[in-house]
Coordinates of C-alpha atoms and ligand atoms in Angstrom, one line a residue:
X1 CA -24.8 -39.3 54.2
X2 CA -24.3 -38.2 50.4
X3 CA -26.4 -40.4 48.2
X4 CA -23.4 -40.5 45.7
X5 CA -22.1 -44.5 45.2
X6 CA -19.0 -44.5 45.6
X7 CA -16.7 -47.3 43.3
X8 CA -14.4 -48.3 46.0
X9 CA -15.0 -47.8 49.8
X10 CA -11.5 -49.0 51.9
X11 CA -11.5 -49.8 55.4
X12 CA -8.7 -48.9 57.4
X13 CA -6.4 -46.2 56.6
X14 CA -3.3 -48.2 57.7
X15 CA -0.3 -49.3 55.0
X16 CA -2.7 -51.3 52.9
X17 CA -5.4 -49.1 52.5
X18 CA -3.0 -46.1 51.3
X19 CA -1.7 -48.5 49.0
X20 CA -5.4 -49.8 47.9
X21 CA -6.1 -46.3 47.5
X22 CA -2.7 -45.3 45.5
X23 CA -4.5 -48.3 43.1
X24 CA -8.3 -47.6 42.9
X25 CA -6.5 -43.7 41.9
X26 CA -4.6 -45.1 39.3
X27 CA -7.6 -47.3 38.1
X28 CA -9.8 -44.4 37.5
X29 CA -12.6 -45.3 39.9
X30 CA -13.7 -42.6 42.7
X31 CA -12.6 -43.6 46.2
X32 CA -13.1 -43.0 50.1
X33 CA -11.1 -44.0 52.8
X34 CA -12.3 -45.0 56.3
X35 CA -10.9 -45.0 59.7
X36 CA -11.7 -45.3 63.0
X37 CA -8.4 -43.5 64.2
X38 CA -8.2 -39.7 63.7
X39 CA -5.1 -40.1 61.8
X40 CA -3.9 -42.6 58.8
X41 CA -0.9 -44.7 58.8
X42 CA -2.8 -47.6 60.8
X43 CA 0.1 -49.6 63.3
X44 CA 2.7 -47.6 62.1
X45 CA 1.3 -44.5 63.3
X46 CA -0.3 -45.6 66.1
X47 CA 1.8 -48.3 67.7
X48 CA 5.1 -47.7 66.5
X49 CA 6.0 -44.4 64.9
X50 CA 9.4 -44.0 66.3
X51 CA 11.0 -47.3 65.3
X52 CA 12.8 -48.3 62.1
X53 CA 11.7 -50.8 59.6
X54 CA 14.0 -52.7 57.7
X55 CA 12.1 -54.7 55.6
X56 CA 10.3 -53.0 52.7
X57 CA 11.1 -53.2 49.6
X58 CA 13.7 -50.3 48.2
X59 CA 14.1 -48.5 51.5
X60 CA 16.7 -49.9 53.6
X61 CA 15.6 -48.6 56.8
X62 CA 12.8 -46.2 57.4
X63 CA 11.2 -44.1 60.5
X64 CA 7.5 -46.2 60.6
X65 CA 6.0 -42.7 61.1
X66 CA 8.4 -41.7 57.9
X67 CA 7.0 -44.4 55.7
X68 CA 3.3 -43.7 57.0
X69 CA 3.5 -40.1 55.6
X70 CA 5.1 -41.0 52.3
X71 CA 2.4 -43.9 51.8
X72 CA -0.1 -41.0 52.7
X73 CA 1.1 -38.9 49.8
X74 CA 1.5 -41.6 48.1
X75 CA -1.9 -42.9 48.9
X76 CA -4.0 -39.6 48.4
X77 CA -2.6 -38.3 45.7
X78 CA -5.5 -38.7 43.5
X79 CA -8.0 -37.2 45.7
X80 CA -9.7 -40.2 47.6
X81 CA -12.6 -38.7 50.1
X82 CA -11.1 -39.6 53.8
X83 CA -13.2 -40.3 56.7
X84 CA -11.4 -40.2 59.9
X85 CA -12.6 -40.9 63.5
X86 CA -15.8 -42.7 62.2
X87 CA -15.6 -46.6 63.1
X88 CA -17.6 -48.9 60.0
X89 CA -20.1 -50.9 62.0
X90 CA -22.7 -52.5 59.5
X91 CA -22.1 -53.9 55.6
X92 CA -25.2 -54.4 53.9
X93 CA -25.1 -55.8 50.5
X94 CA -28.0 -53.9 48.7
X95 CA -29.4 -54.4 45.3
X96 CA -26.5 -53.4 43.0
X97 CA -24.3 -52.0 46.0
X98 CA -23.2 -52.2 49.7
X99 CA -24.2 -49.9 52.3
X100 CA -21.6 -49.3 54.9
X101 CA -23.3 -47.8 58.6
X102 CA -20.5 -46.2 60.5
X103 CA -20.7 -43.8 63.8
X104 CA -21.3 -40.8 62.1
X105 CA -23.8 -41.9 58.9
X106 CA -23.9 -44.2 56.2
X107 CA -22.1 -44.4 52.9
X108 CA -23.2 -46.4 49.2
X109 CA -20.7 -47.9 47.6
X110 CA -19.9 -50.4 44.2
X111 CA -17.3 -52.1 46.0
X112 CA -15.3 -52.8 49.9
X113 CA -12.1 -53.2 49.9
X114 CA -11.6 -54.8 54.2
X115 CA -7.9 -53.6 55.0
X116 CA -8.9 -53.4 59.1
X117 CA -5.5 -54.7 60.5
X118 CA -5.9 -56.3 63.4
X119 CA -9.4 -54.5 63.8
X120 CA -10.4 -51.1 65.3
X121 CA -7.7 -49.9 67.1
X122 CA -9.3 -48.5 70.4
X123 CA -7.1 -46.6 72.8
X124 CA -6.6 -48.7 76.4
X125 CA -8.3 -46.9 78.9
X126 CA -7.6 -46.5 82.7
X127 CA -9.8 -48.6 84.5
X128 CA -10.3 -45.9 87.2
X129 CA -13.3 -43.7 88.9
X130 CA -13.6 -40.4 87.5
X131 CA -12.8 -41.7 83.9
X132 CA -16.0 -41.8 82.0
X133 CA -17.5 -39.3 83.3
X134 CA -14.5 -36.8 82.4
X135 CA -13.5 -38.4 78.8
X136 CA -13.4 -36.0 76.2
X137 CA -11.9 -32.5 75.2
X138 CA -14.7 -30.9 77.2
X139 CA -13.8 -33.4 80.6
X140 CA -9.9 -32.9 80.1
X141 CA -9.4 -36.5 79.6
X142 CA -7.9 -37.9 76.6
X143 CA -6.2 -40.8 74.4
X144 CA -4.7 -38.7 72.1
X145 CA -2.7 -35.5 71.4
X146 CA -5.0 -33.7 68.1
X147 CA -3.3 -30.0 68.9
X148 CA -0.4 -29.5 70.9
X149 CA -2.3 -26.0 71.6
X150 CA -4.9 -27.7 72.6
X151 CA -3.0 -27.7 76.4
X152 CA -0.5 -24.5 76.0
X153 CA -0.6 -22.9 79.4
X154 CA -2.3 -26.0 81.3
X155 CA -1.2 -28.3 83.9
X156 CA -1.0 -31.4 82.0
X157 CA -0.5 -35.3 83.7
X158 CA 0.5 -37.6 81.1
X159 CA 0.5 -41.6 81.5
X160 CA 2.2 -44.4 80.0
X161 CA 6.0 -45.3 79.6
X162 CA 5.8 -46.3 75.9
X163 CA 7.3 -44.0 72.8
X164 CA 3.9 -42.1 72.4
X165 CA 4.1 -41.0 76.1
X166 CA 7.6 -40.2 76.4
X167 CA 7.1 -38.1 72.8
X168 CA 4.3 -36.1 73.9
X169 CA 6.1 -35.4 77.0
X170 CA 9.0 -33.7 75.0
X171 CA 6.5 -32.5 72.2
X172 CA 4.3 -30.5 75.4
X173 CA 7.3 -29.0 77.4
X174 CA 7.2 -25.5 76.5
X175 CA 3.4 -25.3 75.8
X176 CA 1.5 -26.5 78.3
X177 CA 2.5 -25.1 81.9
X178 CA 3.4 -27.9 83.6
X179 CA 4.4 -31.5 82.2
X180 CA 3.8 -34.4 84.6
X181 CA 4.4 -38.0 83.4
X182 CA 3.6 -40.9 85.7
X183 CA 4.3 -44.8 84.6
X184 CA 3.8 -47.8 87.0
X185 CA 7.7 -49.0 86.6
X186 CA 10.6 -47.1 86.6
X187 CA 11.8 -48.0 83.5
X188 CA 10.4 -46.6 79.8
X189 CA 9.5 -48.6 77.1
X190 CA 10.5 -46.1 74.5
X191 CA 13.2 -44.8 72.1
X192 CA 16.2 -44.8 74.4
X193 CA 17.2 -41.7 72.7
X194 CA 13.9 -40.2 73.9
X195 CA 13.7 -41.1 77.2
X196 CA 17.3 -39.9 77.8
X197 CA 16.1 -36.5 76.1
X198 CA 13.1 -36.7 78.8
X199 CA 14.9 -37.2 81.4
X200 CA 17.7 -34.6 80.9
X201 CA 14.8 -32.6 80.6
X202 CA 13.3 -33.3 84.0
X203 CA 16.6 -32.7 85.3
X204 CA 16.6 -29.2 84.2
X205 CA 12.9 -28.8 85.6
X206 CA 11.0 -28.7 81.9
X207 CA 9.0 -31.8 83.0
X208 CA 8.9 -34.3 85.9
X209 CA 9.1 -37.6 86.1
X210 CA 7.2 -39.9 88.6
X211 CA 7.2 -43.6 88.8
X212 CA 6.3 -46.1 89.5
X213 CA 3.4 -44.2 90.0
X214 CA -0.4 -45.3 88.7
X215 CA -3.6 -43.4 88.8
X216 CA -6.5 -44.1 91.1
X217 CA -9.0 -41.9 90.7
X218 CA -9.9 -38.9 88.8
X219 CA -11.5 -35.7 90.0
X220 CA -13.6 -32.3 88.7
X221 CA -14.6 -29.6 89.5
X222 CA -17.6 -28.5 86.9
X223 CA -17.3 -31.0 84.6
X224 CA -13.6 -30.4 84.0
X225 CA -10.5 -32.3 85.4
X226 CA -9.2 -30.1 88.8
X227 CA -7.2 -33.4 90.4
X228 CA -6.0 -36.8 90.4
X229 CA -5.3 -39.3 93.1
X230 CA -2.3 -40.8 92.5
X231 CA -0.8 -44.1 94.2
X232 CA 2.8 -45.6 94.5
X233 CA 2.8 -49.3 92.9
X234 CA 4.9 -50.8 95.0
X235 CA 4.2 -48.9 98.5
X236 CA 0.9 -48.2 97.3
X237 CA 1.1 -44.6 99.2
X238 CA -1.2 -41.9 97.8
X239 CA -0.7 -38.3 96.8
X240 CA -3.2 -36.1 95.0
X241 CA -2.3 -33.4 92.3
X242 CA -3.8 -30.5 90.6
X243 CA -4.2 -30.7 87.1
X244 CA -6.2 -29.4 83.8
X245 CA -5.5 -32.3 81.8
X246 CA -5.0 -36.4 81.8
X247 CA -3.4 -37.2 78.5
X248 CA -3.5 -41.3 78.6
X249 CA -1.1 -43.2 75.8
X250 CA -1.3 -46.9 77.1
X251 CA -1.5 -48.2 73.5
X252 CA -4.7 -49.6 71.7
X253 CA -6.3 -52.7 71.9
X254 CA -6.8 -54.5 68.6
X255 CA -10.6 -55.8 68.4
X256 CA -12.2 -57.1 65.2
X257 CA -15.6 -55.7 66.5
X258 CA -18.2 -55.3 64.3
X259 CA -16.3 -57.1 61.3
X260 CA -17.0 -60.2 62.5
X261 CA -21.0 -59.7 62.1
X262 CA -21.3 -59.1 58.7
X263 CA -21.4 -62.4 57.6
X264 CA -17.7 -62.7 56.2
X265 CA -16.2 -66.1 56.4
X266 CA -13.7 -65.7 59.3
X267 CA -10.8 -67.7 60.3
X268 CA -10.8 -66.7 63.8
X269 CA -9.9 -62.9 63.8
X270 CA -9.2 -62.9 59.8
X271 CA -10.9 -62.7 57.1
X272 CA -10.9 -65.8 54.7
X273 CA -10.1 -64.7 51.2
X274 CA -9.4 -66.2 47.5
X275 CA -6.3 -66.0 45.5
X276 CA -8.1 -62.7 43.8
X277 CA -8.5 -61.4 47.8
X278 CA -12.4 -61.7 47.3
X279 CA -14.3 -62.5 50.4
X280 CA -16.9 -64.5 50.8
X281 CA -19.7 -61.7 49.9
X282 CA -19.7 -60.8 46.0
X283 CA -17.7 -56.9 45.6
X284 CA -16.1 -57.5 49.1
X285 CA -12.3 -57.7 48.8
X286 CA -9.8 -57.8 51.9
X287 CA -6.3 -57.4 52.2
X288 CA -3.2 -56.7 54.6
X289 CA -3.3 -58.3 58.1
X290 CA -6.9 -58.7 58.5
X291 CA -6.8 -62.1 55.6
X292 CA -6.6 -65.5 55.6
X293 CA -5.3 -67.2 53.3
X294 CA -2.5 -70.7 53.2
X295 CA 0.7 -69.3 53.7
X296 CA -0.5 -65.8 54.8
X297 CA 2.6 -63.7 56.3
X298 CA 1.3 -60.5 58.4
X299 CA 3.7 -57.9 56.7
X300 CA 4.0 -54.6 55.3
X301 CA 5.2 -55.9 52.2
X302 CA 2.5 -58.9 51.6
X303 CA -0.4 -55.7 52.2
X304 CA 1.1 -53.9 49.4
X305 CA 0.9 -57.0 47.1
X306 CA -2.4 -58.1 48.4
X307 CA -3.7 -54.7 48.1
X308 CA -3.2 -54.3 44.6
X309 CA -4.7 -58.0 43.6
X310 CA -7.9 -56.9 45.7
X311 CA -8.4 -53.4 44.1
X312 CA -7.8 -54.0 40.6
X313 CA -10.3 -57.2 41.0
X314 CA -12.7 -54.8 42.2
X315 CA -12.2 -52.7 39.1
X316 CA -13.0 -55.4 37.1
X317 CA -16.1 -56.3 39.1
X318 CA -17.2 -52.7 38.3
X319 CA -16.3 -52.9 34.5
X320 CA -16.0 -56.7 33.4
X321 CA -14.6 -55.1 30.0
X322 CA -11.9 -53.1 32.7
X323 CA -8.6 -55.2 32.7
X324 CA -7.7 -57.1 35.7
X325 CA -4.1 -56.0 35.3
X326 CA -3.3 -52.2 35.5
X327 CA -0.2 -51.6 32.9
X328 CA 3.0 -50.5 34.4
X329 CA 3.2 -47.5 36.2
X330 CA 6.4 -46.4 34.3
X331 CA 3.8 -46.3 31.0
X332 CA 0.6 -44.9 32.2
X333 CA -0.4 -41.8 31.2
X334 CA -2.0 -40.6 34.4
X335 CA 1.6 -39.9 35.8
X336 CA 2.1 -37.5 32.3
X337 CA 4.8 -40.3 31.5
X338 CA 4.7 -42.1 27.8
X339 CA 6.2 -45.2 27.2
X340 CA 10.2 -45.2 26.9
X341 CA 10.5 -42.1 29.0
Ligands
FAD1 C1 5.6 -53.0 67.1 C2 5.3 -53.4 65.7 C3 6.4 -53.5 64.8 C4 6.2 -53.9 63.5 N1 7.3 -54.0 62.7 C5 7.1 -54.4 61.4 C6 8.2 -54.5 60.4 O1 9.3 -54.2 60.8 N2 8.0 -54.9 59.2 C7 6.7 -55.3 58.7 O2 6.5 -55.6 57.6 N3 5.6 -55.2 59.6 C8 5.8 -54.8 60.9 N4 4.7 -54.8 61.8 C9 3.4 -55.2 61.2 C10 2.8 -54.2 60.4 O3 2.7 -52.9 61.1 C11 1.4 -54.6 59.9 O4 1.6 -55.8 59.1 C12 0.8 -53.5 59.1 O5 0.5 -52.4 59.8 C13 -0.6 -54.1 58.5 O6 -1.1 -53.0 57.8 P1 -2.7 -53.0 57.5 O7 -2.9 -51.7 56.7 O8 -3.1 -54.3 56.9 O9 -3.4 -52.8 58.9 P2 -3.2 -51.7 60.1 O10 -1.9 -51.0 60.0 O11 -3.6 -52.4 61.3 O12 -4.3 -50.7 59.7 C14 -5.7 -51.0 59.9 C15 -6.5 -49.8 60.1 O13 -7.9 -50.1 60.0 C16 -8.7 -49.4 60.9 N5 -9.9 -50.1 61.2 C17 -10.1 -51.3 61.6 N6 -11.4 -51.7 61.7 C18 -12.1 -50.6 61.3 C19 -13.5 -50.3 61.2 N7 -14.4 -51.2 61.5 N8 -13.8 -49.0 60.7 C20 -12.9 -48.1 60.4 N9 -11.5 -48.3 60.5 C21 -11.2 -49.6 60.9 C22 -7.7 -49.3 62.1 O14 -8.1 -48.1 62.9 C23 -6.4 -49.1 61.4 O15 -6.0 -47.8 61.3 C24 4.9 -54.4 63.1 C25 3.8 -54.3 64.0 C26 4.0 -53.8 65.3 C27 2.9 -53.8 66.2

């Protein structure tokens, strides 16, 4: 933990939290970002990263992992501190700041801006024996692709039928030796383009395709993955395989978890905020989808509005002689642009 206070803490890495963070740069104030997930970009990364958005402002349709990046360089540009794979359990309000307790430490800062989505996004998990005790880069067993290196040369079984599935599968062929994927129906949920580039791919041999297949158990041999024991859905016959890896991508699960004990005012799995986007506890500003407020609309577009209310409040709870408003962007001088340029 660095004893340094931080002016602005953001939780949640997603759309709104880039954006919060483009503003608390802008403002001046030093800035960290949180996130439970080892990558930013929240939903759009993480749920959805292959499918078009049509509705933000100025870009008439946009790849949601395209967007993602550009609110990431957008969003860092200034230098904010990032904290990835490190879940925020505990908020303490302390004498003259807030002390945030995560997995890995603790961090001091003036002010929170809340921008948890729907909550912690964990992975889904299969409910299986042989999971726990192999979970991990060192078991074999995992919820996410870090390094496609990570599995050149092994045998690899992926599961799932959704877009992050069917994209590893194309994304390993060619590094790792072998590239299962197994899915409990026969159709995919993902890109069509994709899973027609899958499967011409399992036609030429690159990867195979089995379905509807689900896994029952998982096997090792010192620690590590060696097999699984697979089972047909609908005949429910079983077949084993060898194997070096289990890559699962059955989605996340969106949890509020340990927001809802810090004493914010909830409204059900959202956070009750003001017009400013203060919460209920004094330096404590939300925004995105984890508010409530009358008329709330769960949007990209809304975040980035809300966001910018929440963080330049914040500044002003900092410095009650700081503005409230932040000046145009076209006029401020941290982008090396003078008025009338
Ligand atoms: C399939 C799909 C399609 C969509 N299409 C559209 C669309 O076309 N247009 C549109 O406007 N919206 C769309 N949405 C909704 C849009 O994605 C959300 O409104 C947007 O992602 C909300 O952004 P956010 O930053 O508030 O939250 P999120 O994107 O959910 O990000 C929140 C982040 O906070 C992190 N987090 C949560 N709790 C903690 C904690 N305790 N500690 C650390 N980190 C934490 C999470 O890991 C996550 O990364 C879609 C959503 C889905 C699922």
């Amino acid at each position: 933990m660095s004893d340094a206070i931080t002016d602005i803490t953001i939780i949640g890495g997603g759309p709104t939290g880039l954006f919060a963070a483009f503003y608390a740069g802008l403002r001046g104030t030093s800035c960290r970002i949180i996130d439970a997930l080892p990558q930013l970009g929240g939903q759009l990364m993480a749920l959805y990263p292959e499918k078009y958005i049509f509705d933000v402002g100025g870009l008439p349709k946009i790849l949601a992992k395209d967007l993602a990046n550009n609110m990431i360089e957008q969003g860092t540009q200034f230098g904010p501190e990032i904290v990835l794979e490190n879940e925020v359990q505990q908020l303490v309000p302390e004498d003259g700041h807030i002390r945030l307790v995560t997995q890995r430490g603790e961090f001091l800062t003036k002010t929170v801006v809340i921008t948890a989505g729907k909550g912690a996004l964990n992975p889904r998990v299969l409910e299986c024996p042989g999971w726990d005790e192999h979970y991990g880069a060192e078991g074999g067993v995992h919820t996410h692709v870090r390094q496609p290196e990570d599995f050149r040369g092994k045998r690899v079984l992926i599961v799932g039928g959704g877009d992050s599935a069917v994209d590893w599968v194309l994304g390993l062929r060619g590094i790792a030796r072998e590239v299962t994927v197994i899915h409990r129906r026969d159709e995919f949920r993902a890109h069509k383009s994709s899973v027609q580039e899958m499967r011409a791919a399992a036609e030429k041999g690159e990867v195979a395709i089995r379905t509807p297949f689900e896994v029952k158990e998982i096997h090792g041999e010192n620690s590590c993955v060696a097999r699984v024991t697979l089972f047909n859905s609908e005949t429910r016959d079983e077949d084993t395989m060898d194997v070096e890896a289990v890559i699962a991508l059955l989605g996340f699960k969106p949890d509020l978890g340990p927001i809802s004990n810090w004493g914010l005012e909830l409204n059900r799995n959202t956070i009750k905020v003001s017009q400013l986007m203060e919460t209920n506890i004094p330096g404590v500003y939300a925004a995105g989808d984890v508010v409530h407020y009358p008329g709330k609309l769960e949007l990209i577009a809304t975040g980035y509005g809300e966001a910018a209310i929440a963080v330049n409040n914040a500044v002003h709870h900092i410095n009650p002689k700081a503005r409230v408003a932040p000046g145009h962007s076209t006029n401020l001088k941290v982008f090396s642009q003078e008025e009338g340029e």
